[in-house]
Amino acid sequence: MIPKLPPELEWEIFELAAEASTEDCAKYMLVSRQVYHWVKPALYAHLIVVEGLGHSPKLDDHIIPLIQPNHCFIKHLCITNFTCLALIIPFMQQCTNLLSLAFWNSDLLEISNLRFLAHFKCLRRLSVHMNTLVDASLEATEDSWFPALTELEIYTGPTNICRFNQLPIFPSLLILNFRMIDVCPLILSVFDSVHEVYPHLRVGCVFSMYARSGAIRVVNAHHSHVAAYKDRIMSPVCCWRKRLLWQETNRIVDERIAAESEGSGTD
């Protein structure tokens, strides 16, 4: 059958449809060989690996051979609760085209195993534990330290939030989110040191539902570029994939800056 639309337009239609619903990618791939190649990148663009949960593939000797030939298509990768370091490290090293990475529950990793993290030159968004990030930075050089990173999310606690000051500078960073259980006494001093290095950085402090509301109000009053609020979604994977908390930080800071401008204009 002669196509009624130009091939370039057909390609764009199938590509957009596949990106909108990766669940339907398998159906589109059956249409024709050409469509198969068009939608294949979208099928592997987002990969979420949560070991031990039935809805996500377990990264083992069975799934690796299926994913490995397509690692160049992986743009957004989330890995948590993994246990087999011999598989995870070589696999992640091959995903050189990553734009977004969530790398959680990695306390078992030694510093020598974290060297590769700083070599994702195209990475725009990163969600990681504080200790993992600081340990990885020990192996980094200035020219390899996430040059394109604009959005950073760090899981931290009251005892290690000050470790942020040990990190090299992120040259392109625009939004920084700290994920914490509750407000800690050191957080305001950390914000002061962060804004000395990044004067225009938007900083979010995302607390659990059980955090003290009064303490959160104190954090919010500290600086117009700081947004402190509770996480009402309770799904880290969903927040990471849809950029929900980075967007929320942006929205709150925009409102605070606008209100501050209006207040100064009426004085």
mmCIF file of C-alpha atoms in Angstrom, residues 128 130 153-162 177-188 190-191 203-212 216 219 228-231 234 245:
data_model
loop_
_atom_site.group_PDB
_atom_site.id
_atom_site.type_symbol
_atom_site.label_atom_id
_atom_site.label_comp_id
_atom_site.label_asym_id
_atom_site.label_seq_id
_atom_site.Cartn_x
_atom_site.Cartn_y
_atom_site.Cartn_z
ATOM 1 C CA VAL A 128 21.305 10.043 44.317
ATOM 2 C CA MET A 130 24.591 12.162 49.485
ATOM 3 C CA GLU A 153 18.217 15.650 43.855
ATOM 4 C CA ILE A 154 20.089 14.416 46.920
ATOM 5 C CA TYR A 155 18.749 12.043 49.568
ATOM 6 C CA THR A 156 20.353 13.041 52.835
ATOM 7 C CA GLY A 157 19.981 12.988 56.599
ATOM 8 C CA PRO A 158 20.806 15.352 59.467
ATOM 9 C CA THR A 159 24.272 13.883 59.955
ATOM 10 C CA ASN A 160 25.561 14.158 56.399
ATOM 11 C CA ILE A 161 23.845 17.157 54.788
ATOM 12 C CA CYS A 162 26.987 19.224 55.413
ATOM 13 C CA ASN A 177 16.510 19.409 45.867
ATOM 14 C CA PHE A 178 17.355 17.885 49.226
ATOM 15 C CA ARG A 179 15.137 14.931 50.234
ATOM 16 C CA MET A 180 14.925 14.602 54.021
ATOM 17 C CA ILE A 181 12.753 13.052 56.723
ATOM 18 C CA ASP A 182 12.569 16.165 58.893
ATOM 19 C CA VAL A 183 14.184 19.562 59.408
ATOM 20 C CA CYS A 184 17.649 19.444 60.981
ATOM 21 C CA PRO A 185 19.448 22.302 62.808
ATOM 22 C CA LEU A 186 22.260 22.486 60.226
ATOM 23 C CA ILE A 187 20.069 23.048 57.200
ATOM 24 C CA LEU A 188 20.039 26.861 57.280
ATOM 25 C CA VAL A 190 24.045 24.655 54.527
ATOM 26 C CA PHE A 191 21.705 26.903 52.520
ATOM 27 C CA VAL A 203 16.972 25.092 46.334
ATOM 28 C CA GLY A 204 14.161 22.797 47.380
ATOM 29 C CA CYS A 205 13.977 20.967 50.673
ATOM 30 C CA VAL A 206 11.456 18.166 50.343
ATOM 31 C CA PHE A 207 10.398 16.603 53.639
ATOM 32 C CA SER A 208 8.307 13.582 54.514
ATOM 33 C CA MET A 209 4.646 13.912 55.441
ATOM 34 C CA TYR A 210 5.653 13.662 59.123
ATOM 35 C CA ALA A 211 7.961 16.679 59.146
ATOM 36 C CA ARG A 212 7.233 19.538 61.552
ATOM 37 C CA ILE A 216 9.372 24.079 57.530
ATOM 38 C CA VAL A 219 13.207 27.259 56.396
ATOM 39 C CA ALA A 228 10.580 23.900 51.704
ATOM 40 C CA TYR A 229 7.548 21.640 51.485
ATOM 41 C CA LYS A 230 6.247 18.136 52.183
ATOM 42 C CA ASP A 231 6.260 15.339 49.635
ATOM 43 C CA MET A 234 5.127 9.352 48.179
ATOM 44 C CA LEU A 245 9.508 17.768 42.628
#
